Short mmCIF file of C-alpha atoms and ligand atoms in Angstrom, two decimals:
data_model
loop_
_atom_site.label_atom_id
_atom_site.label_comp_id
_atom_site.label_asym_id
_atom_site.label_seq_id
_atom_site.Cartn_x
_atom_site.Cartn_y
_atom_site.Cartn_z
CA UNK X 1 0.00 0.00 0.00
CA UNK X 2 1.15 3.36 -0.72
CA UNK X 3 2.02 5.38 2.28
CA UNK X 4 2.33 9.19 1.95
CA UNK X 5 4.35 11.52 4.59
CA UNK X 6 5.62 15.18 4.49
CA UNK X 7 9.48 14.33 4.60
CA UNK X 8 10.92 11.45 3.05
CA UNK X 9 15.02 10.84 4.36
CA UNK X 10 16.64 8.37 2.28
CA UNK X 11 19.56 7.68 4.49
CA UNK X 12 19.69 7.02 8.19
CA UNK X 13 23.52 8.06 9.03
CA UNK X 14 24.37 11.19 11.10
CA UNK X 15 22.96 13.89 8.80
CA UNK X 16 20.01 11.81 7.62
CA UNK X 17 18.80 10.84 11.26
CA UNK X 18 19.67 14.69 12.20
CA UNK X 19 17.30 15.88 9.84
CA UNK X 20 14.62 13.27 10.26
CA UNK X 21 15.13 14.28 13.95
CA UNK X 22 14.92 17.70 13.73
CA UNK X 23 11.77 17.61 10.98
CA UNK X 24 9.60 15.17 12.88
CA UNK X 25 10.19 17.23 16.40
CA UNK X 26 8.47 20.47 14.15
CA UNK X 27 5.80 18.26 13.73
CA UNK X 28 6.07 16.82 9.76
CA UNK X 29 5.27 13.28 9.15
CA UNK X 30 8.97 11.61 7.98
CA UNK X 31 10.17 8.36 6.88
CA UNK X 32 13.55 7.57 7.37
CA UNK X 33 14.50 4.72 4.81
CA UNK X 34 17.97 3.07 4.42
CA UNK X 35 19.38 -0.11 2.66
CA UNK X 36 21.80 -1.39 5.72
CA UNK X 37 20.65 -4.06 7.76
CA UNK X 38 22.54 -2.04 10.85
CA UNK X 39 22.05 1.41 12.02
CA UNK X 40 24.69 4.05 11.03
CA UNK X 41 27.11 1.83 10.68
CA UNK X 42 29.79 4.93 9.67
CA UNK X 43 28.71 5.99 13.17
CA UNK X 44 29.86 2.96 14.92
CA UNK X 45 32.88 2.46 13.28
CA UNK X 46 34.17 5.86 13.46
CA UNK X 47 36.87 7.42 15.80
CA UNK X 48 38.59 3.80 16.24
CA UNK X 49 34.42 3.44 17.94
CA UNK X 50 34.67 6.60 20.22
CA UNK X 51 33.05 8.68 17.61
CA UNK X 52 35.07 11.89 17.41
CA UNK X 53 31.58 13.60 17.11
CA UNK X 54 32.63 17.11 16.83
CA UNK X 55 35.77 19.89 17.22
CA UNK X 56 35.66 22.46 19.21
CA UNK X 57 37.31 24.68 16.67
CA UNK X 58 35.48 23.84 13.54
CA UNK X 59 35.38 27.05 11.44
CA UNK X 60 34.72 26.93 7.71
CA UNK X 61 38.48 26.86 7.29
CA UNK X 62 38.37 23.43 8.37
CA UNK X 63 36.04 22.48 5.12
CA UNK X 64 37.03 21.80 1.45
CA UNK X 65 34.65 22.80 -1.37
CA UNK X 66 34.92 24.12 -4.72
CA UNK X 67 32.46 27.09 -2.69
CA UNK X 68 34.34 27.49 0.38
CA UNK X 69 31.79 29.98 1.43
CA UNK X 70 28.81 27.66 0.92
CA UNK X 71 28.94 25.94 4.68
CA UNK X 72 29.08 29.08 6.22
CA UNK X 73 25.52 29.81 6.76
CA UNK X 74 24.70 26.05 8.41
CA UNK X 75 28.12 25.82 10.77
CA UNK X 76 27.05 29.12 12.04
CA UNK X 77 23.42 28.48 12.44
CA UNK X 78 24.30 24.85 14.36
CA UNK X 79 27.69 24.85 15.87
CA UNK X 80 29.84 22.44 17.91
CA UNK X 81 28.58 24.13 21.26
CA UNK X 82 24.68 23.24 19.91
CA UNK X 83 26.01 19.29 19.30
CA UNK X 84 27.47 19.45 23.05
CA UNK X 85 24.62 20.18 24.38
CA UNK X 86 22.80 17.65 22.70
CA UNK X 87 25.14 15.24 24.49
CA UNK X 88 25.06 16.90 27.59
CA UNK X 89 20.98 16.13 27.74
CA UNK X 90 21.78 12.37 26.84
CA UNK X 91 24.32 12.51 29.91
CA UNK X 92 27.09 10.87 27.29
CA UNK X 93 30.72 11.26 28.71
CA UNK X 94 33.29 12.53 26.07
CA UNK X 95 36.59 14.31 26.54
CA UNK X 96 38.56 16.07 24.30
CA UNK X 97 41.57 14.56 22.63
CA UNK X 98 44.44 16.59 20.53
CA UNK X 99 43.62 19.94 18.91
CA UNK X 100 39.15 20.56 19.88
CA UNK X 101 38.58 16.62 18.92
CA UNK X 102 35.66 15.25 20.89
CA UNK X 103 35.26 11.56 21.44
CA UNK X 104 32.77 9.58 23.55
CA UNK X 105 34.51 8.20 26.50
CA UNK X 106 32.51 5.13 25.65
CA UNK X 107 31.43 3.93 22.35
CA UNK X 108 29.97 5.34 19.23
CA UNK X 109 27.01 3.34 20.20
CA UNK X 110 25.75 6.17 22.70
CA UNK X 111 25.97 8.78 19.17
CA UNK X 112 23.46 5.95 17.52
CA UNK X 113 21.16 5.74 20.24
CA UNK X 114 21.11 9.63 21.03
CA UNK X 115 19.66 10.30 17.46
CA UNK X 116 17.31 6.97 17.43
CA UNK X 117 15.64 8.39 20.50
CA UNK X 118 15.86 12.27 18.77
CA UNK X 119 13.72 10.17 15.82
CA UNK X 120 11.07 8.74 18.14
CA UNK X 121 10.80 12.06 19.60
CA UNK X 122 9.53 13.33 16.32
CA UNK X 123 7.84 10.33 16.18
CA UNK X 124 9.88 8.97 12.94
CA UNK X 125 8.70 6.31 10.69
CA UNK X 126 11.55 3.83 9.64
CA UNK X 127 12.23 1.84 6.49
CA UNK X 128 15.05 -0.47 7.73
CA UNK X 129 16.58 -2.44 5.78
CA UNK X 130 14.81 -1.28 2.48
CA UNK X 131 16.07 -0.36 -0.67
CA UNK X 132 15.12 2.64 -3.12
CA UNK X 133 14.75 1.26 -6.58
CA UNK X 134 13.54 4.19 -8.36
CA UNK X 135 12.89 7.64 -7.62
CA UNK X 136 10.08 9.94 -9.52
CA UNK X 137 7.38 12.77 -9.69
CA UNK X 138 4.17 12.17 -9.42
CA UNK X 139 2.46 16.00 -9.69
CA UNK X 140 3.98 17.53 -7.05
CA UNK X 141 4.85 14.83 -4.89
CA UNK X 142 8.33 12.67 -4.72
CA UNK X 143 7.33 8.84 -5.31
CA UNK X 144 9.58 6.20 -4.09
CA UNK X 145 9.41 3.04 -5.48
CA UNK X 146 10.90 0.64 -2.52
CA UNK X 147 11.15 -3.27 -2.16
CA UNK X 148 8.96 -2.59 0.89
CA UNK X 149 6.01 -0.59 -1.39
CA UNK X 150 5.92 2.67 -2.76
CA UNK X 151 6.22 5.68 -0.52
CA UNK X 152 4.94 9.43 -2.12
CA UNK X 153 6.52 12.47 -0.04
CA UNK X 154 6.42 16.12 -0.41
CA UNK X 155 9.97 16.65 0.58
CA UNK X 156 12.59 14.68 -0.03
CA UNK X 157 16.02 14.56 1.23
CA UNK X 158 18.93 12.38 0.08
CA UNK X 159 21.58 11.85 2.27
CA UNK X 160 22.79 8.67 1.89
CA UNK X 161 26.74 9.92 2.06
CA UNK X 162 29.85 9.37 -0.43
CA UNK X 163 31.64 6.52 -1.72
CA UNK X 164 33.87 6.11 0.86
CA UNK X 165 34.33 1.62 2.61
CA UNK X 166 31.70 0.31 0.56
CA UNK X 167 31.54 -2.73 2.35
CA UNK X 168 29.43 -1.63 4.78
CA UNK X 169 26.94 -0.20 2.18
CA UNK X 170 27.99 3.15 0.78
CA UNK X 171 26.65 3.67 -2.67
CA UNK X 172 26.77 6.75 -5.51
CA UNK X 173 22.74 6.84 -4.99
CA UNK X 174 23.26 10.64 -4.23
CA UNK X 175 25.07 11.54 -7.10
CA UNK X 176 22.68 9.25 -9.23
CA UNK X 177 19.56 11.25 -8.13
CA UNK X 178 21.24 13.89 -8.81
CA UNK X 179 22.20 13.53 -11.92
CA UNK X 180 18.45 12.12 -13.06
CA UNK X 181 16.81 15.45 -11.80
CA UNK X 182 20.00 17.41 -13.75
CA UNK X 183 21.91 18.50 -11.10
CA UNK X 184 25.68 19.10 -11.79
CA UNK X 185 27.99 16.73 -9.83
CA UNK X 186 31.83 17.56 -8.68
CA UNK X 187 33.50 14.39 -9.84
CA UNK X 188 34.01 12.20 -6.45
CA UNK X 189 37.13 11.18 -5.68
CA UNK X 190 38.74 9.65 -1.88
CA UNK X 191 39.54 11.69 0.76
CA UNK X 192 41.49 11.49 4.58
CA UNK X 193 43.32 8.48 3.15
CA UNK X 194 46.93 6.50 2.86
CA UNK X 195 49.07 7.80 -0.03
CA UNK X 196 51.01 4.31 -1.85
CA UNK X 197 54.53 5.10 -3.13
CA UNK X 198 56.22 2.47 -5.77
CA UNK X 199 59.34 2.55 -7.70
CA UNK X 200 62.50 1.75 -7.13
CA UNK X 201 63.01 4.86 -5.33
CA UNK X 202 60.59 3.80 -3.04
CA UNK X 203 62.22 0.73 -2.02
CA UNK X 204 64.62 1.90 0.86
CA UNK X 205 61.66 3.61 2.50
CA UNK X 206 59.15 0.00 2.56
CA UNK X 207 61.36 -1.33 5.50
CA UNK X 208 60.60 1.43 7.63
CA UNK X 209 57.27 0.05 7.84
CA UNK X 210 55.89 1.10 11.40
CA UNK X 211 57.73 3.99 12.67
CA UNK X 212 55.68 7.11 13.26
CA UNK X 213 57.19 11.31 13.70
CA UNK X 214 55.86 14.51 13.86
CA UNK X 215 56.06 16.52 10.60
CA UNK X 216 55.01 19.40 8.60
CA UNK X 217 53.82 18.25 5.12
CA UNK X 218 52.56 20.69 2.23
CA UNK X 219 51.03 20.23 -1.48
CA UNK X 220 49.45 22.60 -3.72
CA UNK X 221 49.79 26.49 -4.03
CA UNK X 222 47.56 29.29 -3.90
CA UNK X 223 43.81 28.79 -2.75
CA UNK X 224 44.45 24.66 -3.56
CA UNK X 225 47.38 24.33 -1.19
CA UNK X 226 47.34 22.46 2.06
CA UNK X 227 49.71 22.33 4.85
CA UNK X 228 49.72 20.50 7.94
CA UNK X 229 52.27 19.86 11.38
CA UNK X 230 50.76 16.23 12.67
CA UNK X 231 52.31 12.60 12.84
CA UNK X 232 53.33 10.36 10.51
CA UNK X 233 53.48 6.99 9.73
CA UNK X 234 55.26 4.70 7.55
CA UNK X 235 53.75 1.85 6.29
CA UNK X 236 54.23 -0.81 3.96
CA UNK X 237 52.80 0.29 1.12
CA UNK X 238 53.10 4.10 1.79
CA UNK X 239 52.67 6.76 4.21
CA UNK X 240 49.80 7.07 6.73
CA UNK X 241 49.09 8.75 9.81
CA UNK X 242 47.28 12.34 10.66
CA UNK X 243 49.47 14.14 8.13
CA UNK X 244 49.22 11.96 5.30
CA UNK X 245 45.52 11.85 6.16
CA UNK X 246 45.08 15.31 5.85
CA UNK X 247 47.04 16.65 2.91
CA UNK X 248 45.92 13.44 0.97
CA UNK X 249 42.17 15.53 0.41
CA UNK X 250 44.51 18.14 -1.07
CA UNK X 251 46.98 16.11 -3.06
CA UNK X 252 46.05 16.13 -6.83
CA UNK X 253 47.69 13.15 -8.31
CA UNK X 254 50.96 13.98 -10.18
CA UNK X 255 51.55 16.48 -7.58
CA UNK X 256 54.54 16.15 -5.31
CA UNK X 257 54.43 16.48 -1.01
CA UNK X 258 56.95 18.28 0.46
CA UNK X 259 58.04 16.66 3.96
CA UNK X 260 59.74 18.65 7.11
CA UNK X 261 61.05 15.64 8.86
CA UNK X 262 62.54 17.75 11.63
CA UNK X 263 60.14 21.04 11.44
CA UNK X 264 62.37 22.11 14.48
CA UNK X 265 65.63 22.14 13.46
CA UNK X 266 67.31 24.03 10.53
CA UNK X 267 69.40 20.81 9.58
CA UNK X 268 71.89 22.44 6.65
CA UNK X 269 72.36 25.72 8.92
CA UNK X 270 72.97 23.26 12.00
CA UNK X 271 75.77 21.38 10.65
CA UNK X 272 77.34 23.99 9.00
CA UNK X 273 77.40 26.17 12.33
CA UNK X 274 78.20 23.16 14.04
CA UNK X 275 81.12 21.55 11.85
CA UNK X 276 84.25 22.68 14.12
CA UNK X 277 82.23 20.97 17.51
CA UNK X 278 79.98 18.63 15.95
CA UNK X 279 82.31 15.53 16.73
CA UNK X 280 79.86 12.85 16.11
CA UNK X 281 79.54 11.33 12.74
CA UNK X 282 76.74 11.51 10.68
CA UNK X 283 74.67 8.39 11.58
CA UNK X 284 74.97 9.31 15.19
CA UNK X 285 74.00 12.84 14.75
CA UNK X 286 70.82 12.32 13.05
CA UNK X 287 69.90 9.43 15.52
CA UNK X 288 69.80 12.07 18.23
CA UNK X 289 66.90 14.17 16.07
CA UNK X 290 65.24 10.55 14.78
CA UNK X 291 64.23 7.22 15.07
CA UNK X 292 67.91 5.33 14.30
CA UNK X 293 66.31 3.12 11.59
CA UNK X 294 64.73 6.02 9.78
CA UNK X 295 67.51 7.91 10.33
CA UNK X 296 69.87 4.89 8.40
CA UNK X 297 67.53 4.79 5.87
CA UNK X 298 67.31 8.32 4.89
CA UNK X 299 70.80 8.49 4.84
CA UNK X 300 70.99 5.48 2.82
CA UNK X 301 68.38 6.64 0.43
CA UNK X 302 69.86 9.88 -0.23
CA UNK X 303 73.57 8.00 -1.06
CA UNK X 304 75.31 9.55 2.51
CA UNK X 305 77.53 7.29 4.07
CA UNK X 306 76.53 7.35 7.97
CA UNK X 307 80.46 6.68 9.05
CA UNK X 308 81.38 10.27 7.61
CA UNK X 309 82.72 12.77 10.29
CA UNK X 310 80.82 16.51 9.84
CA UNK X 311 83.71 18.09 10.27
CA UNK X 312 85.20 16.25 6.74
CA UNK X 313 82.18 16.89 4.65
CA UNK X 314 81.80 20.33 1.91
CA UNK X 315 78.98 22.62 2.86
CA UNK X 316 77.25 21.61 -0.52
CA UNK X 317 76.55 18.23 0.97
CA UNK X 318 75.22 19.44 4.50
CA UNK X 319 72.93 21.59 2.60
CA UNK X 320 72.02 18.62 0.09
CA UNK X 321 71.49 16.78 3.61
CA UNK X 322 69.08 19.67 4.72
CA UNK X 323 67.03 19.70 1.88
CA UNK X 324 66.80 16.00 2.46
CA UNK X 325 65.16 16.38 5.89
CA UNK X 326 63.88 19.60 5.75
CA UNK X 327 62.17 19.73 2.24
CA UNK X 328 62.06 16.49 1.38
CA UNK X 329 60.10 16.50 -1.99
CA UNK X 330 58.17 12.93 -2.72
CA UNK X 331 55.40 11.69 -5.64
CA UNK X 332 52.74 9.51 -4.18
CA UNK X 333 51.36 7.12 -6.50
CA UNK X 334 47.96 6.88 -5.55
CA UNK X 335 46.19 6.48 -2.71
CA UNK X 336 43.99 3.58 -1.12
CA UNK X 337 41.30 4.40 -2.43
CA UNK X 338 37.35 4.18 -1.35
CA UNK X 339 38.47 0.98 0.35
CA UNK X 340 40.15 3.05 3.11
CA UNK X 341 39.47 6.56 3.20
CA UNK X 342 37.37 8.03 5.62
CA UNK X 343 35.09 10.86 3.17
CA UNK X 344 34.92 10.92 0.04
CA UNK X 345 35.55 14.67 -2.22
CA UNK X 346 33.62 15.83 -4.30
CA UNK X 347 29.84 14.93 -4.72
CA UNK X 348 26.59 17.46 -5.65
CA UNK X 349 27.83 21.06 -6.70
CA UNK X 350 26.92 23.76 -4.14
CA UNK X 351 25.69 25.90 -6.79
CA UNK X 352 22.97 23.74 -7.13
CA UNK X 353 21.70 24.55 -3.66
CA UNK X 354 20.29 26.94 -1.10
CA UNK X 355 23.09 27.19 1.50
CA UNK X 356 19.89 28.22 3.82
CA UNK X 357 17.70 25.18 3.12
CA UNK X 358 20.36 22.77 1.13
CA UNK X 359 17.03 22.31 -1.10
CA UNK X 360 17.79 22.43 -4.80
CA UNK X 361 17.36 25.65 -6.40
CA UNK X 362 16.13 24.22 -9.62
CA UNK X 363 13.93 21.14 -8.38
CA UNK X 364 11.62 22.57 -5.56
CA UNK X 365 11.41 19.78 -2.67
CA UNK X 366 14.68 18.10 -3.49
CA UNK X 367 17.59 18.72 -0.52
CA UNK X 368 20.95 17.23 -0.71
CA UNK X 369 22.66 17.27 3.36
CA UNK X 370 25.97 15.72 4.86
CA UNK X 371 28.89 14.01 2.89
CA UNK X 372 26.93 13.53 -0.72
CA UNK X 373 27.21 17.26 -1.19
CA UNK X 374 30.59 18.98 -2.15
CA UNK X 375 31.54 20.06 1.40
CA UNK X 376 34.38 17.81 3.07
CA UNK X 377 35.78 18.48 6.22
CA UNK X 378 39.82 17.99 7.73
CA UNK X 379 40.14 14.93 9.93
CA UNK X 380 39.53 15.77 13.73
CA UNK X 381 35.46 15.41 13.97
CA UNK X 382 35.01 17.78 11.09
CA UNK X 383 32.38 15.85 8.90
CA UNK X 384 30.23 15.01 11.70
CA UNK X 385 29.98 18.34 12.35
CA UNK X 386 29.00 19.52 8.75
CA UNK X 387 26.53 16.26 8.79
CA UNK X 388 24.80 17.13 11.66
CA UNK X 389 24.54 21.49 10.88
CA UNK X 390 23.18 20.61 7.29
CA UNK X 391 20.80 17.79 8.67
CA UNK X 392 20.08 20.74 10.93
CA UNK X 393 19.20 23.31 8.14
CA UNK X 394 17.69 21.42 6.01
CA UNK X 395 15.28 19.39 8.68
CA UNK X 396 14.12 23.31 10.17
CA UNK X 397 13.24 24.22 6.74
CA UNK X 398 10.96 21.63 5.49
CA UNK X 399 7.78 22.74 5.50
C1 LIG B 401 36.51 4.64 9.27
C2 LIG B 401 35.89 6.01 9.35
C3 LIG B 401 36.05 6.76 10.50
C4 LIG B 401 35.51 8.06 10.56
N1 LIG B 401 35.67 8.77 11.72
C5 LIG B 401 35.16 10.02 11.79
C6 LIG B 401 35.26 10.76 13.00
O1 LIG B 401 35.71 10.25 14.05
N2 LIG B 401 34.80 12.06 13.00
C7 LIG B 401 34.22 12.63 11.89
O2 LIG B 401 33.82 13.79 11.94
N3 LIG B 401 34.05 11.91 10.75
C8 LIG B 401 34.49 10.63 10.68
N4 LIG B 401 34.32 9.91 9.54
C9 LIG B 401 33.53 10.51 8.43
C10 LIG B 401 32.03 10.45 8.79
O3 LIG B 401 31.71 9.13 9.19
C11 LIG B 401 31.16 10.84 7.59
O4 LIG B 401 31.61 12.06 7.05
C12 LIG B 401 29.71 10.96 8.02
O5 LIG B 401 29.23 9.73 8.50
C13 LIG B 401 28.85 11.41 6.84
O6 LIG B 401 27.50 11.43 7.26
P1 LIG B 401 26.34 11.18 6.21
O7 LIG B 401 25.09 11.08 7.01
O8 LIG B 401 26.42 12.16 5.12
O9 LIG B 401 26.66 9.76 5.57
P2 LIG B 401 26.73 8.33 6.29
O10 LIG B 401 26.92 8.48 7.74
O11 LIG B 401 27.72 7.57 5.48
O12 LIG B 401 25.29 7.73 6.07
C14 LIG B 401 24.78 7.37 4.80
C15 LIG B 401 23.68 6.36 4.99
O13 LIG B 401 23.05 6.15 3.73
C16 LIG B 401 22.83 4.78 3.53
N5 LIG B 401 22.78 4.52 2.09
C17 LIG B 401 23.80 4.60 1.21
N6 LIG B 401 23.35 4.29 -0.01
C18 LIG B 401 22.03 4.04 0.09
C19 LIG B 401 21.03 3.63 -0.83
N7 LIG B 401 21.31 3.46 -2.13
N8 LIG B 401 19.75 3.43 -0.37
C20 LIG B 401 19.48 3.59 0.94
N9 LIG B 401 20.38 3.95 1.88
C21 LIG B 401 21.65 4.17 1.45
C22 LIG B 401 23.98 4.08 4.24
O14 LIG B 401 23.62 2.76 4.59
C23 LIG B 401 24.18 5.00 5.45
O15 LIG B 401 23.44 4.55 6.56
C24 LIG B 401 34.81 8.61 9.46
C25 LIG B 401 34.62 7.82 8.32
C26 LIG B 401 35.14 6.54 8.25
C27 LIG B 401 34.91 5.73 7.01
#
């Protein structure tokens, strides 16, 4: 039997239950329909299961879009201080981590149920597991054709996320719908991911598979570049950790990363200064400033022999040796891909929607919220926050 509601969310992750949330408590009739077989899933898993729900310092800054002024109006409208005290009412315990991060001192789990019981406060229909097979217009309503019946809607609101670990059910149904009501679509690609290395350049680098430092990394110029001081960590394919994480949403492939392995220390100037008391050789030196085995292998890499004394070696090579460490310039190969990054780039163009009501400007009814539009936050609780202030703004402007 047909069923018709005000709302219909296809998507029950953070921005769709958000929205559903926020609609049904204004008093709309919603349905909140999703193919996975277990709630928010991206939830659950996220913040190694703490849930690093939010960041303190989230400013638009933080956020990657061909518009970077498009998220403005939502972050301001529902900020981190709105989420926290959200959580506060739920009596959830978090703390804050490194740099504004906040994680549940629990589990993820208490994010899931927080907005389940936000839903059945607005008294939220669900459609659990059930998938969308084709969406339509029929007059001025939105008719969904599910494998649990058809469903007609006034409103409808796709957030059913990016690309990113489709394993555990992340599709391109946003940028399909999208595309079928003529939207235009910033080609997706993975974000807040590994970077692989190859070559046989590479090769001295794969054995120092595990060892982790704090860096400053950098790609890109002008408005596209992206710099970062957070760890990093070699693995055996590549580089990981916070930094790689990071500049990887600004790396365009082809494009080299510039590494500051010891951001503190002018290396070239050091050991030029230093020649005439520096007694130690080389090897030992550098194994004061870093981990011994990376230390051997970036000497070994960059042809120095770790037995030579300082005080025998030309002021050409100490600078060579500088640039090494301090500006070391490096081509990633590719990255992970969907398989492991955490957001994915990209998605439904901006211009496309109302940054007050994230409705489509050109298809009246249609909204667009959380990671399947073209808004991508850093690493650090960024996203959730964006998922959660446009499931805000668009759920308060349904009507
Ligand atoms: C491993 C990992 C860890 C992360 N950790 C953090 C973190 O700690 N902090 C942070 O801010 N961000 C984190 N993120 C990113 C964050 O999870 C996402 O940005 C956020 O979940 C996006 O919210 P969303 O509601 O737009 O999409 P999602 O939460 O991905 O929800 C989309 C929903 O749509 C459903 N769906 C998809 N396709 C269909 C379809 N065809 N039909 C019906 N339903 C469909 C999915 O089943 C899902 O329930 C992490 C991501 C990953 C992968």
């Amino acid at each position: 039997m047909t069923k018709q509601y005000d709302v219909a969310v296809i998507g029950a992750g953070a921005a769709g239950m958000m929205c559903a949330a926020v609609a049904g408590q204004r008093g709309k009739s919603v349905v909140l329909i999703d193919h996975a077989g277990k709630l928010a899933e991206k939830i659950r898993i996220s913040g190694g299961g703490r849930c690093n729900f939010t960041n303190l310092g989230a400013t638009p800054a933080n956020f990657l879009s061909q518009n970077p002024h498009f998220c403005k109006s939502a972050l301001s409208r529902y900020t981190p201080q709105d989420f926290l005290s959200l959580i506060k009412r739920y009596r959830i315990g978090y703390h804050e981590k490194h740099k504004g991060q906040l994680f549940c001192d629990s589990s993820s789990e208490d994010i899931i149920d927080m907005l389940k019981s936000e839903c059945e406060l607005g008294h939220v229909t669900w459609r659990m597991p059930c998938a969308v097979d084709a969406v339509g217009k029929e007059g001025e309503l939105f008719r969904l054709d599910t494998d649990s019946g058809a469903v007609l809607a006034r409103q409808l609101v796709i957030a059913t996320g990016g690309l990113s670990i489709p394993k555990i059910g992340a599709t391109d149904f946003a940028y399909r719908i999208a595309r079928q009501f003529d939207l235009d679509v910033i080609a997706p690609r993975p974000g807040l991911v590994p970077l692989t290395f190859d070559g046989a350049g590479w090769q001295a680098f794969a054995e120092l598979s595990g060892i982790a430092l704090e860096v400053e990394v950098e790609t890109g110029v002008k408005k596209q570049k992206g710099y970062f001081l957070e760890d990093l960590l070699f693995t055996h394919r590549g580089l990981s950790g916070p930094a790689i994480l990071q500049i990887s949403s600004y790396w365009q492939e082809g494009a080299p990363l510039v590494l500051n392995l010891l951001p503190q220390i002018d290396v070239a100037e050091t050991l030029i200064e230093g020649k005439s008391t520096l007694k130690k050789n080389l090897g030992n030196l550098l194994a004061q400033w870093l981990p011994t085995r990376l230390a051997d292998g970036l000497l070994k890499a960059n042809g120095f022999d770790g037995a030579a004394r300082i005080a025998d070696m030309q002021d050409k090579q100490l600078r060579a040796l500088g640039q090494a460490l301090n500006g070391w310039s490096i081509k990633p190969a590719g990255s992970e891909g969907y398989r492991k990054a955490e957001v994915t780039l990209g998605g439904v163009n901006t211009k496309e929607l109302s940054q007050q009501s994230m409705m489509a400007n050109k298809v009246p009814g249609l909204h667009f919220i959380g990671e399947a539009v073209d808004v991508t936050g850093w690493l650090g609780g960024y996203n959730f926050q964006w998922a959660w202030a446009s499931g805000v703004a668009a759920g308060n402007a349904l009507n």
